[in-house]
Each structure stands twice: as C-alpha cells, then as structure tokens.
mmCIF file of C-alpha atoms in Angstrom:
data_model
loop_
_atom_site.group_PDB
_atom_site.id
_atom_site.type_symbol
_atom_site.label_atom_id
_atom_site.label_comp_id
_atom_site.label_asym_id
_atom_site.label_seq_id
_atom_site.Cartn_x
_atom_site.Cartn_y
_atom_site.Cartn_z
ATOM 1 C CA MET O 49 0.000 0.000 0.000
ATOM 2 C CA CYS O 50 1.198 3.518 -0.549
ATOM 3 C CA GLY O 51 2.085 6.393 1.682
ATOM 4 C CA PRO O 52 0.629 7.378 5.017
ATOM 5 C CA GLU O 53 -1.877 5.140 6.794
ATOM 6 C CA HIS O 54 -4.940 7.186 5.775
ATOM 7 C CA ILE O 55 -4.308 6.770 2.058
ATOM 8 C CA GLY O 56 -5.193 3.066 2.190
ATOM 9 C CA GLU O 57 -8.643 3.644 3.712
ATOM 10 C CA GLY O 58 -11.354 2.127 1.539
ATOM 11 C CA LEU O 59 -8.868 0.556 -0.838
ATOM 12 C CA GLU O 60 -8.651 -2.944 0.654
ATOM 13 C CA GLY O 61 -7.323 -5.499 -1.784
ATOM 14 C CA LEU O 62 -6.018 -2.883 -4.217
ATOM 15 C CA THR O 63 -2.254 -2.664 -4.495
ATOM 16 C CA LEU O 64 -0.979 0.723 -5.596
ATOM 17 C CA HIS O 65 2.471 2.025 -6.467
ATOM 18 C CA CYS O 66 3.015 5.643 -5.562
ATOM 19 C CA ASP O 67 5.382 8.489 -6.234
ATOM 20 C CA LEU O 68 5.591 11.223 -3.654
ATOM 21 C CA SER O 69 5.034 14.573 -5.324
ATOM 22 C CA VAL O 70 5.649 17.851 -3.561
ATOM 23 C CA PHE O 71 3.549 20.819 -4.630
ATOM 24 C CA SER O 72 3.415 24.371 -3.312
ATOM 25 C CA THR O 73 0.270 23.361 -1.411
ATOM 26 C CA GLY O 74 2.062 20.545 0.411
ATOM 27 C CA ARG O 75 2.527 16.817 -0.149
ATOM 28 C CA SER O 76 0.372 14.537 -2.236
ATOM 29 C CA TRP O 77 0.583 11.012 -3.605
ATOM 30 C CA ASP O 78 0.104 9.902 -7.189
ATOM 31 C CA CYS O 79 -0.682 6.189 -7.269
ATOM 32 C CA CYS O 80 -0.899 3.536 -9.977
ATOM 33 C CA SER O 81 -2.006 -0.100 -9.883
ATOM 34 C CA ARG O 82 0.617 -2.837 -9.740
ATOM 35 C CA GLY O 83 2.368 -3.249 -13.091
ATOM 36 C CA TRP O 84 1.790 0.405 -14.060
ATOM 37 C CA ARG O 85 4.498 3.086 -13.955
ATOM 38 C CA PRO O 86 3.679 6.502 -12.448
ATOM 39 C CA PHE O 87 4.868 9.752 -14.037
ATOM 40 C CA GLN O 88 3.490 13.270 -13.580
ATOM 41 C CA SER O 89 0.037 12.199 -12.312
ATOM 42 C CA ARG O 90 -0.328 9.634 -15.124
ATOM 43 C CA CYS O 91 0.082 5.846 -15.130
ATOM 44 C CA TYR O 92 1.688 3.866 -17.948
ATOM 45 C CA PHE O 93 1.387 0.154 -18.718
ATOM 46 C CA ILE O 94 4.052 -1.380 -20.967
ATOM 47 C CA SER O 95 2.822 -4.628 -22.511
ATOM 48 C CA ALA O 96 4.923 -7.743 -22.846
ATOM 49 C CA ASP O 97 2.677 -9.277 -25.533
ATOM 50 C CA LYS O 98 1.923 -8.133 -29.072
ATOM 51 C CA MET O 99 -1.379 -7.178 -30.702
ATOM 52 C CA SER O 100 -2.636 -5.175 -33.676
ATOM 53 C CA TRP O 101 -3.401 -1.464 -33.128
ATOM 54 C CA ASP O 102 -7.171 -2.058 -32.763
ATOM 55 C CA GLN O 103 -6.621 -4.958 -30.350
ATOM 56 C CA SER O 104 -4.123 -2.840 -28.404
ATOM 57 C CA GLN O 105 -6.546 0.062 -28.054
ATOM 58 C CA GLN O 106 -9.315 -2.345 -26.999
ATOM 59 C CA ASN O 107 -7.004 -3.957 -24.431
ATOM 60 C CA CYS O 108 -6.094 -0.553 -22.975
ATOM 61 C CA HIS O 109 -9.783 0.408 -22.900
ATOM 62 C CA GLN O 110 -10.623 -2.780 -20.972
ATOM 63 C CA MET O 111 -8.160 -1.593 -18.313
ATOM 64 C CA GLY O 112 -9.779 1.857 -18.143
ATOM 65 C CA ALA O 113 -7.004 3.428 -20.217
ATOM 66 C CA HIS O 114 -6.125 4.299 -23.823
ATOM 67 C CA LEU O 115 -3.058 3.983 -25.990
ATOM 68 C CA VAL O 116 -0.488 6.563 -24.927
ATOM 69 C CA VAL O 117 -0.784 10.200 -26.006
ATOM 70 C CA ILE O 118 2.624 11.898 -25.894
ATOM 71 C CA SER O 119 2.283 15.619 -25.335
ATOM 72 C CA SER O 120 5.721 16.764 -24.190
ATOM 73 C CA ASP O 121 9.438 16.145 -24.520
ATOM 74 C CA THR O 122 9.517 15.230 -20.820
ATOM 75 C CA GLU O 123 6.898 12.518 -21.323
ATOM 76 C CA GLN O 124 8.701 11.163 -24.408
ATOM 77 C CA LYS O 125 12.010 11.011 -22.476
ATOM 78 C CA PHE O 126 10.344 9.252 -19.531
ATOM 79 C CA LEU O 127 8.913 6.574 -21.832
ATOM 80 C CA GLU O 128 12.245 6.127 -23.591
ATOM 81 C CA SER O 129 13.859 5.481 -20.192
ATOM 82 C CA ILE O 130 11.538 2.567 -19.329
ATOM 83 C CA LEU O 131 11.110 0.857 -22.716
ATOM 84 C CA ASP O 132 12.971 -2.105 -24.188
ATOM 85 C CA ASN O 133 14.830 -0.936 -27.280
ATOM 86 C CA LYS O 134 14.351 -4.375 -28.880
ATOM 87 C CA ALA O 135 10.567 -3.819 -29.038
ATOM 88 C CA ALA O 136 8.274 -1.376 -30.839
ATOM 89 C CA TYR O 137 5.179 0.105 -29.190
ATOM 90 C CA PHE O 138 1.871 1.374 -30.521
ATOM 91 C CA LEU O 139 0.968 4.981 -29.774
ATOM 92 C CA GLY O 140 -2.561 6.350 -29.566
ATOM 93 C CA LEU O 141 -1.958 8.155 -32.848
ATOM 94 C CA THR O 142 -3.751 7.375 -36.128
ATOM 95 C CA TYR O 143 -4.013 8.967 -39.544
ATOM 96 C CA LEU O 144 -7.543 9.739 -40.680
ATOM 97 C CA GLU O 145 -7.950 9.438 -44.439
ATOM 98 C CA VAL O 146 -11.124 11.578 -44.432
ATOM 99 C CA SER O 147 -9.558 14.632 -42.776
ATOM 100 C CA LYS O 148 -6.012 13.927 -44.006
ATOM 101 C CA ASP O 149 -4.470 14.459 -40.589
ATOM 102 C CA TRP O 150 -3.107 12.642 -37.541
ATOM 103 C CA ARG O 151 -5.328 12.306 -34.445
ATOM 104 C CA TRP O 152 -4.769 11.204 -30.862
ATOM 105 C CA VAL O 153 -7.206 8.644 -29.432
ATOM 106 C CA ASP O 154 -8.219 10.930 -26.543
ATOM 107 C CA GLN O 155 -8.967 13.822 -28.937
ATOM 108 C CA THR O 156 -5.966 15.829 -27.662
ATOM 109 C CA PRO O 157 -5.119 18.236 -30.499
ATOM 110 C CA TYR O 158 -2.257 16.995 -32.646
ATOM 111 C CA ASN O 159 0.489 19.510 -31.877
ATOM 112 C CA LYS O 160 2.880 19.723 -34.799
ATOM 113 C CA SER O 161 5.508 21.356 -32.559
ATOM 114 C CA VAL O 162 5.614 18.308 -30.220
ATOM 115 C CA LEU O 163 6.671 15.610 -32.637
ATOM 116 C CA PHE O 164 9.219 12.882 -32.357
ATOM 117 C CA TRP O 165 9.072 11.329 -35.817
ATOM 118 C CA HIS O 166 12.193 9.626 -37.105
ATOM 119 C CA ALA O 167 13.682 11.462 -40.099
ATOM 120 C CA GLY O 168 11.548 10.843 -43.195
ATOM 121 C CA GLU O 169 8.491 9.783 -41.168
ATOM 122 C CA PRO O 170 5.601 9.656 -41.584
ATOM 123 C CA ASN O 171 6.177 8.350 -45.069
ATOM 124 C CA TYR O 172 3.822 5.801 -46.665
ATOM 125 C CA LYS O 173 0.235 7.021 -46.933
ATOM 126 C CA TRP O 174 -1.171 3.516 -46.358
ATOM 127 C CA GLU O 175 0.506 3.249 -42.923
ATOM 128 C CA HIS O 176 -2.054 4.825 -40.581
ATOM 129 C CA CYS O 177 -0.877 3.917 -37.073
ATOM 130 C CA GLY O 178 1.772 5.568 -34.920
ATOM 131 C CA SER O 179 4.546 3.535 -33.336
ATOM 132 C CA LEU O 180 7.482 4.309 -31.063
ATOM 133 C CA HIS O 181 10.642 2.362 -31.751
ATOM 134 C CA TRP O 182 14.424 2.394 -31.444
ATOM 135 C CA ILE O 183 16.758 2.665 -34.420
ATOM 136 C CA ARG O 184 20.438 1.954 -33.825
ATOM 137 C CA ASN O 185 22.554 5.125 -33.995
ATOM 138 C CA LYS O 186 19.392 7.255 -34.109
ATOM 139 C CA GLY O 187 17.615 6.409 -30.868
ATOM 140 C CA TRP O 188 13.894 6.465 -30.122
ATOM 141 C CA GLY O 189 11.398 8.014 -32.497
ATOM 142 C CA TRP O 190 7.972 7.718 -34.046
ATOM 143 C CA ASN O 191 7.195 5.743 -37.182
ATOM 144 C CA ASN O 192 3.967 5.230 -39.113
ATOM 145 C CA ILE O 193 3.192 1.557 -39.690
ATOM 146 C CA LEU O 194 0.406 -0.724 -40.901
ATOM 147 C CA CYS O 195 -2.241 -1.050 -38.188
ATOM 148 C CA ASP O 196 -2.477 -4.850 -38.581
ATOM 149 C CA ILE O 197 1.150 -5.404 -37.566
ATOM 150 C CA LYS O 198 1.387 -6.956 -34.115
ATOM 151 C CA GLN O 199 3.612 -5.180 -31.636
ATOM 152 C CA ASN O 200 3.742 -4.095 -28.019
ATOM 153 C CA ARG O 201 1.699 -1.193 -26.668
ATOM 154 C CA ILE O 202 1.821 1.560 -24.082
ATOM 155 C CA CYS O 203 -1.443 2.219 -22.242
ATOM 156 C CA GLU O 204 -2.011 5.443 -20.327
ATOM 157 C CA MET O 205 -4.502 6.581 -17.682
ATOM 158 C CA ALA O 206 -4.803 9.215 -14.996
ATOM 159 C CA GLY O 207 -3.253 8.221 -11.683
ATOM 160 C CA SER O 208 -5.105 8.239 -8.384
ATOM 161 C CA HIS O 209 -4.223 11.432 -6.549
ATOM 162 C CA PHE O 210 -4.242 11.579 -2.740
#
C-alpha cells in the first residue's frame, strides 16, 4: 500500500504504487495499480505481448485506459527510459484518411511542434498507425506503420491522486 496510513482507507485489496510529489500546497501522492508506472500524475502500462493497433486500443480500454498520447518532450524522455529498445510500441496516434491528418485517441489536439518522428516519417500514406521504436545510432522516435502489424503497446490513464 502507498504512503501514510490514511491513504489506504477504503482501498482494501487494491495494491498501488506511488510516487511522492511535492507541490506548493504541500505533499500529495500519485498512485498507480501494480504493473503500471507513475509519471506526472499519469500511469503507464508497458505490454509484454503483441497485438494489432485495434486490439491494443481495446485492451487498454478494458483496463480503463487508452493507448499513450505523448504531449511533451519530458513525457517522451520518460517513456524512452523505461522501454525495451528491442521492441516497438503502438501509440494512440492514427491517420484519418477523411480529414487527411493525424489524431490522438483521446482527442488531444495533434500539436505539430511536439513531434518525435524519425527522419523521413511519416512516409507511406497507407501506414495509418503511430509507433514508437528504437533505431540503432538514431535512438527512439515515431514511425507510421500498418495497423495490422502486431507489436507491443503503451497504455495510459490518470493516476489516483491523494
């Protein structure tokens, strides 16, 4: 259980992992369920198995989450620090043929100034799903891929805040 005694009240049977965060108003706890990684009031689940993009999004949804939406350099760097560079991971980013633009699954506006595409990406117009992967001598970056390809995923949800 996390933190001070009073935090566990009413949470019997639920195991949480917590990061202590200090704010100007005092101390608070950001907690995530076992197997999830806390970062800046969010929780991240890194899968060990592989699924298509649709299956990945459905799996995240079943856990009360969605595929990850990366909105800052800090968040990108955090994810890079906990991922296995031998795997590739689906992002919550898809290309919509109708509107001819990229969209995040949570409807967060696609910010063209916060992009981490590998050089030359996105490239093929038939690859509609975003992926985060490691390229030797280049590091981590985004790639557009076919949505039916099976790969790992990163799920994201709000953390419990006490």
